[in-house]
XYZ file of C-alpha atoms in Angstrom:
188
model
C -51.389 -175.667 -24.685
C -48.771 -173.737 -23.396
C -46.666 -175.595 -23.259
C -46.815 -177.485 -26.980
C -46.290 -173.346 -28.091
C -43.221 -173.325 -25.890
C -41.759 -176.926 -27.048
C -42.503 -175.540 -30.766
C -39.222 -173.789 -31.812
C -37.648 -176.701 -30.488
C -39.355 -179.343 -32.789
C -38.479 -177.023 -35.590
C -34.663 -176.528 -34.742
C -34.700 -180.541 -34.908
C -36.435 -180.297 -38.082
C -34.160 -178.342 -39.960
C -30.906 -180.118 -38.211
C -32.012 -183.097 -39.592
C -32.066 -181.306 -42.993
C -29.219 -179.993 -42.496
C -27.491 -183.176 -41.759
C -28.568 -184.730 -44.842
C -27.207 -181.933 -46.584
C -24.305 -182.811 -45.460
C -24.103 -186.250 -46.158
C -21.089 -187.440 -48.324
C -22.759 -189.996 -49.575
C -25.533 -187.556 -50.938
C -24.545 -186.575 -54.964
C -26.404 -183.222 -55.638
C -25.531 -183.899 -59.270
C -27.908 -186.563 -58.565
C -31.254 -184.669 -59.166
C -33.610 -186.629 -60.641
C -35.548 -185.731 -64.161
C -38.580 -186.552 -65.556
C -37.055 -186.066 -69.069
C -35.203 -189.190 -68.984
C -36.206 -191.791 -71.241
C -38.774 -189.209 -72.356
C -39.305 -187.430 -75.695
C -36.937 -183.782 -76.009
C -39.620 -180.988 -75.105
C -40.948 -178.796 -78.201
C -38.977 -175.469 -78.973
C -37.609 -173.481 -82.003
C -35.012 -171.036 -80.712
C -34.282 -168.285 -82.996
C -30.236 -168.203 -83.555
C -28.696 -165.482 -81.067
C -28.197 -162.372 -83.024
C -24.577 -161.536 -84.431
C -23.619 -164.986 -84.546
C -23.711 -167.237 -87.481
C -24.565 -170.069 -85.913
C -27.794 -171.521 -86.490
C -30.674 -171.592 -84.097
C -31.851 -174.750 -82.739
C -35.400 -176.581 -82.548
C -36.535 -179.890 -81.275
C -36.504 -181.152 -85.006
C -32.938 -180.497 -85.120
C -32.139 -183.272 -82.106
C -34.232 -185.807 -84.636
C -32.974 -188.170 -87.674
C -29.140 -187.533 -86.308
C -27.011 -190.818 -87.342
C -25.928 -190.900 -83.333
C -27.242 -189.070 -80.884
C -26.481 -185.453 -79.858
C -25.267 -183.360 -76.654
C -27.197 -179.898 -75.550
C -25.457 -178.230 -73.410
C -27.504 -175.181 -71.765
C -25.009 -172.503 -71.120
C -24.999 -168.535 -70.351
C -21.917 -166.072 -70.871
C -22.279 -164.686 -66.913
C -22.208 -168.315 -65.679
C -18.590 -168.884 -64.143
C -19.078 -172.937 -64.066
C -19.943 -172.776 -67.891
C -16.598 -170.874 -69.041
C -14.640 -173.639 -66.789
C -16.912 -176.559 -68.850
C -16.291 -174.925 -71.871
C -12.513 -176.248 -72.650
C -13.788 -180.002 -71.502
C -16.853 -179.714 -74.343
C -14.687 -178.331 -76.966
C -12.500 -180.972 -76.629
C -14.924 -183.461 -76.504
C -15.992 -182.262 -79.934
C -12.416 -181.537 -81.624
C -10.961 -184.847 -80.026
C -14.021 -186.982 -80.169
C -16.250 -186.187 -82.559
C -18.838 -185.437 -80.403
C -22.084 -183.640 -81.885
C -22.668 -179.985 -79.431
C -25.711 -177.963 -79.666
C -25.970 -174.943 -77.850
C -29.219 -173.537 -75.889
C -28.006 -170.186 -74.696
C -29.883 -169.636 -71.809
C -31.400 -165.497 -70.607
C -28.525 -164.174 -71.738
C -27.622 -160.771 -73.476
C -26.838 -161.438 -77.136
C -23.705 -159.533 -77.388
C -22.269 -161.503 -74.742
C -22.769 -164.311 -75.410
C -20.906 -163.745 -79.084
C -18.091 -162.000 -77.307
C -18.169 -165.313 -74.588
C -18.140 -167.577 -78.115
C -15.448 -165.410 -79.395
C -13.162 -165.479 -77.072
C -13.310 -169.034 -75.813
C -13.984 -170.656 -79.393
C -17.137 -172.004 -81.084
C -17.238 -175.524 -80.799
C -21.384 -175.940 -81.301
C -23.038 -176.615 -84.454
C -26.076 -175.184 -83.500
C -26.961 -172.352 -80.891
C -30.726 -171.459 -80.005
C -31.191 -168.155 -77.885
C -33.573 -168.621 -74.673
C -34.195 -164.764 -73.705
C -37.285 -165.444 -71.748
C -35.791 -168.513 -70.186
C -39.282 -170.685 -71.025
C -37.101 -173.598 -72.866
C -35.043 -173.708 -69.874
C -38.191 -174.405 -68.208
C -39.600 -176.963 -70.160
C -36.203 -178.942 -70.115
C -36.144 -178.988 -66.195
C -33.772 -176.757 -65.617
C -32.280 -175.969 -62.134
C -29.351 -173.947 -63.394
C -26.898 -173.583 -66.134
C -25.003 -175.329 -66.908
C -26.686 -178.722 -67.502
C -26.347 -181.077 -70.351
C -28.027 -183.373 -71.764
C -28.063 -186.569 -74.239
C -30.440 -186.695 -76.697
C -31.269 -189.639 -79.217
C -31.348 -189.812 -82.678
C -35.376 -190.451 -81.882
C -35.488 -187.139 -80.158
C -35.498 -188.825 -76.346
C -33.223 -187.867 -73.553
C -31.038 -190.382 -72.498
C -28.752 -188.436 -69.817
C -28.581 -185.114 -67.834
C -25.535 -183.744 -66.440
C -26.070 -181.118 -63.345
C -23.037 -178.758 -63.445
C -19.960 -178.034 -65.128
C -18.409 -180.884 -66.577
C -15.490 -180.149 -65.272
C -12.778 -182.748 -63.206
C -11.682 -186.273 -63.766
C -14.508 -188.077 -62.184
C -16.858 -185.445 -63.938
C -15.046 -186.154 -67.442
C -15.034 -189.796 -66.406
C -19.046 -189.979 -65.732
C -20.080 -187.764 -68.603
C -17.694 -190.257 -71.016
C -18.988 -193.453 -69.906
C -22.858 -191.433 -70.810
C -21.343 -190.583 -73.980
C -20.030 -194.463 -74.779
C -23.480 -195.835 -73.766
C -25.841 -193.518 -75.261
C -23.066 -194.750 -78.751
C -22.832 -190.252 -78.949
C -19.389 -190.976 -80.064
C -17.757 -192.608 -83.024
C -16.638 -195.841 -83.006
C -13.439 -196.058 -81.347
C -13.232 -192.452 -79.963
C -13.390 -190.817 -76.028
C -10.472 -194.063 -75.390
């Protein structure tokens, strides 16, 4: 008995090397996380519009009866990888046509309209999760994530992390030409 107790830090150093080790893996994608939202009807909310902004709130009935489907990007004003994404979605909408709604995720209302303000608007639509419980129900594991959404209301894609970098731009394009989010002809 003794010595199992003494051989017992030992079989847990090996444990957690060997998760460490896959951590580090290269071929391991953490963007990679898998959802159960895919192919999957949008969860229910209504999101009230986030105060001092004139931007409309969003609800589930807003991702339905599009003519192509829709991005929803979750995003917060103190989240450092969202201001880098930020440039990459506007242009996505002002180059490409692309449809942006907006799930502003526990942040503080003024900030998040001094955030829009500085960097530009580029979302038709912007529903304010205080309380964070949308976040939940679209499987969130951080901000920012993005997602697809058909003109039926089901989620095609999720994007972990900023879209940010050429094989980021390149991945979230090729989701973009497949899902048919973008007019014909554009994201070329």
């Amino acid at each position: 008995m003794k010595r199992l107790i003494a051989g017992l830090p030992f079989i847990a150093a090996v444990i957690f090397g060997g998760f460490f080790l896959w951590g580090l893996n290269p071929d391991r994608d953490p963007n990679e996380i898998p959802s159960v939202l895919i192919s999957q009807p949008a969860p229910a909310f209504d999101l009230d519009p986030v105060p001092g902004l004139e931007t409309p709130g969003l609800a589930r009935s807003d991702l339905v009866g599009n003519e192509r489907p829709v991005v929803v990007n979750v995003f917060a004003s103190w989240c450092v990888p969202c201001r880098a994404e930020h440039a990459v979605l506007t242009r996505f909408v002002e180059r490409d046509g692309m449809r942006l709604f907006g799930i502003n995720y526990k942040d503080k209302p003024e900030d998040a309209v001094k955030w829009l303000n500085d960097l530009g608007n580029p979302y038709e639509r912007i529903g304010s999760d205080l309380s964070g419980r949308t976040g939940i129900e679209w499987g969130l594991s951080g901000v920012p994530e993005t997602f697809i959404v058909d003109s039926d209301g089901t989620v095609l894609f999720r994007y972990v992390g900023p879209v940010v970098g050429p094989d980021a731009v390149e991945r979230f394009t090729q989701a973009l030409k497949q899902a048919g989010a973008l007019p014909n002809g554009a994201g070329s």
